[in-house]
GROMACS .gro file of N, CA and C in nm:
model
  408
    1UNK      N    1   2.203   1.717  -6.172
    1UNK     CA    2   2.123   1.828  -6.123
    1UNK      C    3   2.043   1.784  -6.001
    2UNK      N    4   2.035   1.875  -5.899
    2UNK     CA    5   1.966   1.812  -5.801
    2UNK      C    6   1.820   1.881  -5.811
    3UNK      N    7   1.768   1.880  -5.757
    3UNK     CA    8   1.604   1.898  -5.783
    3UNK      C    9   1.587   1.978  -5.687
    4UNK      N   10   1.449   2.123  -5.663
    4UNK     CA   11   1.397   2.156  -5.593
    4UNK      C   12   1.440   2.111  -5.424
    5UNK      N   13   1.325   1.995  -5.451
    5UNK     CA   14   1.322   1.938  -5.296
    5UNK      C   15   1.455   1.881  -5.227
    6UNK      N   16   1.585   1.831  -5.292
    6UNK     CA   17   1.715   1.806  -5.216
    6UNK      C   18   1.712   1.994  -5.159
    7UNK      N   19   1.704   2.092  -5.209
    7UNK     CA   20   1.803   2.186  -5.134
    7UNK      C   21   1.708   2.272  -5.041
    8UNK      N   22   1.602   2.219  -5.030
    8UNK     CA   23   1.532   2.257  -4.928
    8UNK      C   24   1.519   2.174  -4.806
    9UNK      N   25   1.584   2.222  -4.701
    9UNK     CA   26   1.578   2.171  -4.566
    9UNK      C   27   1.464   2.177  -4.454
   10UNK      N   28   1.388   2.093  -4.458
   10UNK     CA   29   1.326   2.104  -4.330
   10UNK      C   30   1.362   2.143  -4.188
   11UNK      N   31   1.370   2.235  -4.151
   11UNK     CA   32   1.372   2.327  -3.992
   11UNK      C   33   1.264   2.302  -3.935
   12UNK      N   34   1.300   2.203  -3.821
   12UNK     CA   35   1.229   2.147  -3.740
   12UNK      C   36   1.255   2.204  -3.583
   13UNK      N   37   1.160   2.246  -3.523
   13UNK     CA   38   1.162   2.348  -3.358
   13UNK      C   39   1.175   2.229  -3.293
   14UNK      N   40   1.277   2.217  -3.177
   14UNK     CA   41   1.315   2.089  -3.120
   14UNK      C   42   1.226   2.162  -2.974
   15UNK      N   43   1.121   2.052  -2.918
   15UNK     CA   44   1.001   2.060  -2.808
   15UNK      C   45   1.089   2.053  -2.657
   16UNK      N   46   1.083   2.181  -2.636
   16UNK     CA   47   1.141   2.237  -2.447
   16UNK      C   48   1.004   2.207  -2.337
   17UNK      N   49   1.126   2.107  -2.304
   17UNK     CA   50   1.046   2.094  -2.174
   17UNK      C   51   1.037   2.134  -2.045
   18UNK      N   52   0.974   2.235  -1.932
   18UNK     CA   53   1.050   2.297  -1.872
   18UNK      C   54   0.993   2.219  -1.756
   19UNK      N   55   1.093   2.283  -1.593
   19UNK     CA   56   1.049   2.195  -1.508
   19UNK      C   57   0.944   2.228  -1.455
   20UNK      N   58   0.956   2.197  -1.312
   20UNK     CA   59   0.819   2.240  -1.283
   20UNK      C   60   0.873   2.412  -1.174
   21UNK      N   61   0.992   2.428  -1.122
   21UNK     CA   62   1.056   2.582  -1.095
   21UNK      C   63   1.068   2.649  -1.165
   22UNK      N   64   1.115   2.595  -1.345
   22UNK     CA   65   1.115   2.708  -1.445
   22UNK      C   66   0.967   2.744  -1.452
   23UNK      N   67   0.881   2.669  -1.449
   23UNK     CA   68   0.737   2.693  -1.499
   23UNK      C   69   0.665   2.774  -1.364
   24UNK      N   70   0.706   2.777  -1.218
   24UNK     CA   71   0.690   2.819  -1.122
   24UNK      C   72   0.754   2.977  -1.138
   25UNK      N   73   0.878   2.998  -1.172
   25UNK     CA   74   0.930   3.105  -1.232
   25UNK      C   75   0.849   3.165  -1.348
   26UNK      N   76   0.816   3.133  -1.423
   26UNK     CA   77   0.702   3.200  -1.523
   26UNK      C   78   0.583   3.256  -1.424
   27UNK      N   79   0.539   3.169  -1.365
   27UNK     CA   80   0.383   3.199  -1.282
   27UNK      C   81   0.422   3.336  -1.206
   28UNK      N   82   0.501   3.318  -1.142
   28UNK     CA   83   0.594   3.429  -1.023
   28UNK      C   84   0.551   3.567  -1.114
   29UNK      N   85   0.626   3.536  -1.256
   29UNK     CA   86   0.655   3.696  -1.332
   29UNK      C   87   0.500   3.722  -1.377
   30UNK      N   88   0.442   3.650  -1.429
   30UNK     CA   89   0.311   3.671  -1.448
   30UNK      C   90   0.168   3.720  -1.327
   31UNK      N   91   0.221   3.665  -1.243
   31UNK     CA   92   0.174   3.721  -1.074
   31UNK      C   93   0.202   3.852  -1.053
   32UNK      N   94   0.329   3.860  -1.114
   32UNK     CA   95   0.400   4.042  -1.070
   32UNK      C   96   0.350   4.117  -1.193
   33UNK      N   97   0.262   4.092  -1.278
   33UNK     CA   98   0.180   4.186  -1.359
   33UNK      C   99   0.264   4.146  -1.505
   34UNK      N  100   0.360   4.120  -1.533
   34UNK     CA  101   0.411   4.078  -1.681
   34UNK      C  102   0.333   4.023  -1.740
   35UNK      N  103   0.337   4.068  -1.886
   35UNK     CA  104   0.262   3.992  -1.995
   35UNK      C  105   0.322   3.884  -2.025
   36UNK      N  106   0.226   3.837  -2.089
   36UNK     CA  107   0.260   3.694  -2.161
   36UNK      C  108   0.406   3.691  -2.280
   37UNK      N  109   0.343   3.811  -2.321
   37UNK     CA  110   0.442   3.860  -2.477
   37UNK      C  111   0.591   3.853  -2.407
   38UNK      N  112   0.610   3.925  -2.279
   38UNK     CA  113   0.689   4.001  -2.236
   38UNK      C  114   0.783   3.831  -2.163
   39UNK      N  115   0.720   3.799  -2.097
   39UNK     CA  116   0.754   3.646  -2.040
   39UNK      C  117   0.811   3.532  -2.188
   40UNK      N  118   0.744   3.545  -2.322
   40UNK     CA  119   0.788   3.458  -2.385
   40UNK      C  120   0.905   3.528  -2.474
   41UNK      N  121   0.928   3.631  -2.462
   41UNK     CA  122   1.048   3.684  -2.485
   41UNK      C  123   1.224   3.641  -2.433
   42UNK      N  124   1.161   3.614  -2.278
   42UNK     CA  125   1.252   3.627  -2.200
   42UNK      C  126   1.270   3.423  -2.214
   43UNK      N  127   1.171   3.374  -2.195
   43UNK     CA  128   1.214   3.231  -2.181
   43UNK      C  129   1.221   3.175  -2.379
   44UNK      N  130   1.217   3.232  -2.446
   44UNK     CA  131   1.187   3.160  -2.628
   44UNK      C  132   1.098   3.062  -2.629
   45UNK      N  133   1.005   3.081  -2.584
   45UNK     CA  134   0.855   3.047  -2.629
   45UNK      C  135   0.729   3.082  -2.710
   46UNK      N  136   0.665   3.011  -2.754
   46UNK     CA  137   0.575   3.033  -2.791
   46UNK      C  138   0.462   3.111  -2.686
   47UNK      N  139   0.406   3.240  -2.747
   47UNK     CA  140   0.279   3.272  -2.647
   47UNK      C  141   0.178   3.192  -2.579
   48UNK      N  142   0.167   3.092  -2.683
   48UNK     CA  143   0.037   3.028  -2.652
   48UNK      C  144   0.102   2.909  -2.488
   49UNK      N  145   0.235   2.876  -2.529
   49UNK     CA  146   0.280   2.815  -2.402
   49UNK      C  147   0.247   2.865  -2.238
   50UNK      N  148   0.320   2.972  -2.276
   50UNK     CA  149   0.269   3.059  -2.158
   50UNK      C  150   0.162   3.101  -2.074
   51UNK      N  151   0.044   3.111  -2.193
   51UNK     CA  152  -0.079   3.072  -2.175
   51UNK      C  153  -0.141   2.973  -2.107
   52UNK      N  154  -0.066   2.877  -2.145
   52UNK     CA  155  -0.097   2.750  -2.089
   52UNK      C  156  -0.071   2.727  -1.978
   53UNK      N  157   0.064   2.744  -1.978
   53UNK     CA  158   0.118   2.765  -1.815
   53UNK      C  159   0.042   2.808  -1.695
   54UNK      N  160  -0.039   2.955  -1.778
   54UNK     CA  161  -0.084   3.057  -1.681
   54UNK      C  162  -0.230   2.976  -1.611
   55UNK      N  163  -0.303   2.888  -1.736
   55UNK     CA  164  -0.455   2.818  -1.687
   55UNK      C  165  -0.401   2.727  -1.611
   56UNK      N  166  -0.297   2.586  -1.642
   56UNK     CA  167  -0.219   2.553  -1.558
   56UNK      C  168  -0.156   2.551  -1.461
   57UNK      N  169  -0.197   2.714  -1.359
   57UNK     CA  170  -0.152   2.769  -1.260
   57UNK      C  171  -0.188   2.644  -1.099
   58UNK      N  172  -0.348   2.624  -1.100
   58UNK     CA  173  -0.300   2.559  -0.956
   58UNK      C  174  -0.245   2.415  -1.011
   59UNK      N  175  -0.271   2.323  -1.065
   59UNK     CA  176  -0.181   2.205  -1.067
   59UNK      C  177  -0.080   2.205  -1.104
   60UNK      N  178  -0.027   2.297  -1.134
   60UNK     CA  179   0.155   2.312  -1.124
   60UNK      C  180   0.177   2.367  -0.986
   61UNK      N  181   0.109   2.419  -0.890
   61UNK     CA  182   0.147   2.449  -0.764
   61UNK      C  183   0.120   2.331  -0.711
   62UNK      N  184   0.036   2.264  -0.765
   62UNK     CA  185  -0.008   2.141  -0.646
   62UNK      C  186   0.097   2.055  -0.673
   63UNK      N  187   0.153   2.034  -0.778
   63UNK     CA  188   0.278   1.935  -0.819
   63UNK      C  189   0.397   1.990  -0.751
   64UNK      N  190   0.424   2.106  -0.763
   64UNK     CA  191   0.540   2.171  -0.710
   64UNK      C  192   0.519   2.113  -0.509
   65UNK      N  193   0.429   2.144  -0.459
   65UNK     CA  194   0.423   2.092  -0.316
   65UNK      C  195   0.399   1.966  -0.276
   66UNK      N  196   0.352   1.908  -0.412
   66UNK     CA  197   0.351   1.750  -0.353
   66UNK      C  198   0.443   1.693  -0.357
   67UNK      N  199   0.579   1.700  -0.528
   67UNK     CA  200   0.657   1.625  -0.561
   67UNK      C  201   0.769   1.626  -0.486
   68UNK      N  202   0.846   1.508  -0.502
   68UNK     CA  203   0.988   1.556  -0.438
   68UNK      C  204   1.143   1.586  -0.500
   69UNK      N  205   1.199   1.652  -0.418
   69UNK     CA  206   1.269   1.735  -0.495
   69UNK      C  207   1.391   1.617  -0.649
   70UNK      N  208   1.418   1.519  -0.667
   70UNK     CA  209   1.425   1.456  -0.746
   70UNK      C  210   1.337   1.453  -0.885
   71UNK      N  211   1.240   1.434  -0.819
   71UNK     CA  212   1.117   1.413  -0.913
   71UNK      C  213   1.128   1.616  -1.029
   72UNK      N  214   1.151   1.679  -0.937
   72UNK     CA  215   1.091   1.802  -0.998
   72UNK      C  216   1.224   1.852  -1.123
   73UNK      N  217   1.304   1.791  -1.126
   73UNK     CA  218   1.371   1.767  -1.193
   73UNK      C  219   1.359   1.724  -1.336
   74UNK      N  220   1.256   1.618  -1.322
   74UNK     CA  221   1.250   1.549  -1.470
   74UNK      C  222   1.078   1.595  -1.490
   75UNK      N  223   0.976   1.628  -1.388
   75UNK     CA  224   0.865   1.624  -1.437
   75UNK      C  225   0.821   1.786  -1.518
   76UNK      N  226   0.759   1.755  -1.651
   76UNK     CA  227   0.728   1.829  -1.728
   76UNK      C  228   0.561   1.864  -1.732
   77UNK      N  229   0.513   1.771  -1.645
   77UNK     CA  230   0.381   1.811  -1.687
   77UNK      C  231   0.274   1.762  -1.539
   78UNK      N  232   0.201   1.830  -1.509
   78UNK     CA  233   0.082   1.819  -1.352
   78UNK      C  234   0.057   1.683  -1.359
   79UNK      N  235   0.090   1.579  -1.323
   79UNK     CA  236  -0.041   1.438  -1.307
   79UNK      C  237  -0.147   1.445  -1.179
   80UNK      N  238  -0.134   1.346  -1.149
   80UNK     CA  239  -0.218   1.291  -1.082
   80UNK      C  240  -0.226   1.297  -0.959
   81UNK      N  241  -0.256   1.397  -0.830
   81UNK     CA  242  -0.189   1.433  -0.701
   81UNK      C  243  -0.128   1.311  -0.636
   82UNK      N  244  -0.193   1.220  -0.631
   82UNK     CA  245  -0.213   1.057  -0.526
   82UNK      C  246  -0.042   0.998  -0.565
   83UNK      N  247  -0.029   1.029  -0.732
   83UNK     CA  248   0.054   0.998  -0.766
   83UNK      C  249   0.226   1.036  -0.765
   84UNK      N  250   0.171   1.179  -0.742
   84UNK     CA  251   0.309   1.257  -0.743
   84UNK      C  252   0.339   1.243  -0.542
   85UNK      N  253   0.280   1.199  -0.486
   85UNK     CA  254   0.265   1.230  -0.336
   85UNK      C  255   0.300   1.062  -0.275
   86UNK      N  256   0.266   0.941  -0.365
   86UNK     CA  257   0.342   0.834  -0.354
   86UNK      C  258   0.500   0.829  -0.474
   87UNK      N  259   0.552   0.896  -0.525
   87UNK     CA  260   0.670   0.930  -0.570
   87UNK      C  261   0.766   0.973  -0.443
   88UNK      N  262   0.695   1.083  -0.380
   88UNK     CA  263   0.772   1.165  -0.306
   88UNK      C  264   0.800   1.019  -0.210
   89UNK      N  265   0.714   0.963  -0.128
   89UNK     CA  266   0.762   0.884  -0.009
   89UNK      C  267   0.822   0.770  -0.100
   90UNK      N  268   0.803   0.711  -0.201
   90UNK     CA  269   0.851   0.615  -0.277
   90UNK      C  270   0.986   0.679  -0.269
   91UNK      N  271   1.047   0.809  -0.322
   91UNK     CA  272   1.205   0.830  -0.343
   91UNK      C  273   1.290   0.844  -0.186
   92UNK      N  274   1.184   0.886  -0.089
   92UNK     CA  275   1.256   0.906   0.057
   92UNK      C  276   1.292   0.716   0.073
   93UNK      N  277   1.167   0.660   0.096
   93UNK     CA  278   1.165   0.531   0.131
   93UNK      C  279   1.294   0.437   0.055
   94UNK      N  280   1.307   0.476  -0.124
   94UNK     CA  281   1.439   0.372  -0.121
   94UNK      C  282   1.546   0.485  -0.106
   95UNK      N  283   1.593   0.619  -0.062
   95UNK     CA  284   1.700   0.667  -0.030
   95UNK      C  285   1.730   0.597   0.138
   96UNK      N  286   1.615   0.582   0.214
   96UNK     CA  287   1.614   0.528   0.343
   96UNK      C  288   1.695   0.371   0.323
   97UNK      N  289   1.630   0.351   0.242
   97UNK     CA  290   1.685   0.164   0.239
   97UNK      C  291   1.811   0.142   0.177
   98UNK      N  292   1.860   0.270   0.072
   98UNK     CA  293   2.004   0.286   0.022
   98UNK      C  294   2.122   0.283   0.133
   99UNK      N  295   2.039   0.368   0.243
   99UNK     CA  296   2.173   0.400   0.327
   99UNK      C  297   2.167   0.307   0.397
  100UNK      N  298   2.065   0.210   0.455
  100UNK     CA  299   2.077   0.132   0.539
  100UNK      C  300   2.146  -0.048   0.437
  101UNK      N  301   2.180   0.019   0.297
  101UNK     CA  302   2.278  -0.092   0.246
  101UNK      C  303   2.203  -0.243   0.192
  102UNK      N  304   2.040  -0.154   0.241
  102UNK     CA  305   1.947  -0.292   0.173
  102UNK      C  306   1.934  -0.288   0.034
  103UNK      N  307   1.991  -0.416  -0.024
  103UNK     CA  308   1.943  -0.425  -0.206
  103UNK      C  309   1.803  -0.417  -0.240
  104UNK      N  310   1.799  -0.312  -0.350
  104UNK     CA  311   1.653  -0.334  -0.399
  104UNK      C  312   1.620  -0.360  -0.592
  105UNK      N  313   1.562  -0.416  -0.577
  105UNK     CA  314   1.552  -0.464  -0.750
  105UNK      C  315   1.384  -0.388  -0.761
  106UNK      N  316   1.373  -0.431  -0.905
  106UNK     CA  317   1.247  -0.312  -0.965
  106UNK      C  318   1.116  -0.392  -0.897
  107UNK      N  319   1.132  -0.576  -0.879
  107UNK     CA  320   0.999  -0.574  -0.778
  107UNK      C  321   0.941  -0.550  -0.681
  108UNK      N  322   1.049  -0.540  -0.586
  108UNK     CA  323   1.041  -0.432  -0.465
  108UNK      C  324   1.028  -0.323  -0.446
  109UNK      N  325   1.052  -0.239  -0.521
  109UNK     CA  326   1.043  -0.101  -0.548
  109UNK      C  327   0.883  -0.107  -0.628
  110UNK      N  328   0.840  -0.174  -0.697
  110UNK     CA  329   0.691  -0.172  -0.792
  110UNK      C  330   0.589  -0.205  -0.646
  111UNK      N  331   0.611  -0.297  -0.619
  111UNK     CA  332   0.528  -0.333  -0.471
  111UNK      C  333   0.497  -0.238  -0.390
  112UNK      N  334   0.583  -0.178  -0.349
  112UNK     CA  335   0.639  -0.078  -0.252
  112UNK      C  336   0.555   0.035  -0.295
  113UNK      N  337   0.572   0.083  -0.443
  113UNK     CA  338   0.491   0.226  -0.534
  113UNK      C  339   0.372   0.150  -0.523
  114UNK      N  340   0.302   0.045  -0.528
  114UNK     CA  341   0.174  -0.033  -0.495
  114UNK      C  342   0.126   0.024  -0.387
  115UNK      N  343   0.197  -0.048  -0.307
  115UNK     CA  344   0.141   0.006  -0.132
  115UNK      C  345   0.086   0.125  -0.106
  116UNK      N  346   0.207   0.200  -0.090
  116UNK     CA  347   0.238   0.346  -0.039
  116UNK      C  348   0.116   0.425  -0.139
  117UNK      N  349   0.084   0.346  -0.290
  117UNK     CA  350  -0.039   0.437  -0.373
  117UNK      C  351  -0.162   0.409  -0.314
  118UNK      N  352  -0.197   0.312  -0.290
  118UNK     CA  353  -0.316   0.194  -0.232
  118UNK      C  354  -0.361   0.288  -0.064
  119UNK      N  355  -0.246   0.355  -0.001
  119UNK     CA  356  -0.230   0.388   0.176
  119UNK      C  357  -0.284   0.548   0.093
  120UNK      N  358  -0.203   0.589   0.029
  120UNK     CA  359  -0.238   0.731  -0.040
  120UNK      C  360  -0.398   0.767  -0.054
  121UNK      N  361  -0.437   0.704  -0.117
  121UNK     CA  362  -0.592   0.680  -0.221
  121UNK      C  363  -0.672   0.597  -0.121
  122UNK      N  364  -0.662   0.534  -0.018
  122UNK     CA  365  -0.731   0.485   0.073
  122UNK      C  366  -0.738   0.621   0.181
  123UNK      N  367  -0.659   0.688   0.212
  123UNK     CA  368  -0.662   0.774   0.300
  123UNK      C  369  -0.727   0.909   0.212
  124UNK      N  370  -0.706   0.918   0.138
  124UNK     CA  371  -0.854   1.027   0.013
  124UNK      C  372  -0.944   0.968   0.047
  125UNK      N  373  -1.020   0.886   0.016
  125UNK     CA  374  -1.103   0.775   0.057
  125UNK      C  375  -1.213   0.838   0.169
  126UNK      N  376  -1.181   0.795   0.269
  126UNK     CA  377  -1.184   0.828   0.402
  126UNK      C  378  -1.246   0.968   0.459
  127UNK      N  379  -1.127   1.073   0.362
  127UNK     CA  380  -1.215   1.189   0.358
  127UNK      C  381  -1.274   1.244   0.257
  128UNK      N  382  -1.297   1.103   0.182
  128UNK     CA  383  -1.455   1.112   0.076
  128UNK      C  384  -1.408   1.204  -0.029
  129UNK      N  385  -1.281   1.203  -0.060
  129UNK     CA  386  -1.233   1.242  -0.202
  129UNK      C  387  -1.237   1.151  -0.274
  130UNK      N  388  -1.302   1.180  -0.419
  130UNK     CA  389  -1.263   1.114  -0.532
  130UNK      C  390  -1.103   1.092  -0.598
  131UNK      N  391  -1.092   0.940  -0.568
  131UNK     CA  392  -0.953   0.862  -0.632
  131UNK      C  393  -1.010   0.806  -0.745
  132UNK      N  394  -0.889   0.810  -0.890
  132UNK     CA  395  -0.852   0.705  -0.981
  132UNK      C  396  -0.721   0.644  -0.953
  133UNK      N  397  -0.776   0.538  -0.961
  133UNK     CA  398  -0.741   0.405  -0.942
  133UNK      C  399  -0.637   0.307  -1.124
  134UNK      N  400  -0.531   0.383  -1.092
  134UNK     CA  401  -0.435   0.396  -1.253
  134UNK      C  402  -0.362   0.269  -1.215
  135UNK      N  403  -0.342   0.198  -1.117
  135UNK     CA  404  -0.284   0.070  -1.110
  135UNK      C  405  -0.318  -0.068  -1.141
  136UNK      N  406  -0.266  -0.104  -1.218
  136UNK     CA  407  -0.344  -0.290  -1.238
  136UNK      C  408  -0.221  -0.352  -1.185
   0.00000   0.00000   0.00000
């Protein structure tokens, strides 16, 4: 005999991550007067996501114009401007060094995301914006 708990299955909601255009696409419909209800219909979400999305509105724009188009691909969630803005020249800089046939390994490339963060956050700096400083 099997018991209760064997024939009960746990149904578990597997966590969607969207990008940062799908989530730009939400903002869009919500801009054009759509509800929330009406928006989580259309994408199978939870309301409260959407919600989130919606307070979430300028640092998902600020990510959307800083990042580069690679990046917007995999990123799910707003960081850190300094950060998403040394990504962008970090992915031009080794597509630049790809074509020109130069090898690069992960310490060169870590150095390099060093720099280009250090030139980023020094140049905030300057015009007396507050930087964190996430690198050791």
């Amino acid at each position: 005999m099997s018991s209760q708990g064997d024939s009960v299955r746990k149904i578990t909601k597997t966590r969607k991550v969207l990008t940062l255009s799908e989530k730009n696409a939400i903002l869009d419909k919500l801009s054009r007067g759509e509800t929330c209800a009406s928006v989580n219909r259309m994408y199978g979400m939870d309301e409260s996501s959407i919600r989130t999305i919606r307070k979430h509105q300028q640092k998902i724009r600020a990510s959307i114009i800083a990042s580069a188009s690679a990046s917007t691909k995999t990123t799910s969630y707003s960081g850190n401007e300094a950060i998403e803005k040394m990504e962008k020249a970090l992915v031009l800089w080794i597509e630049t060094q790809t074509s020109k046939r130069i090898s690069l390994d992960n310490v060169i490339i870590r150095e390099k995301a060093k720099s280009l963060y250090h030139d980023i956050t020094l140049r905030k700096d300057q015009r007396g914006t507050d930087t964190i400083n996430d690198w050791n």
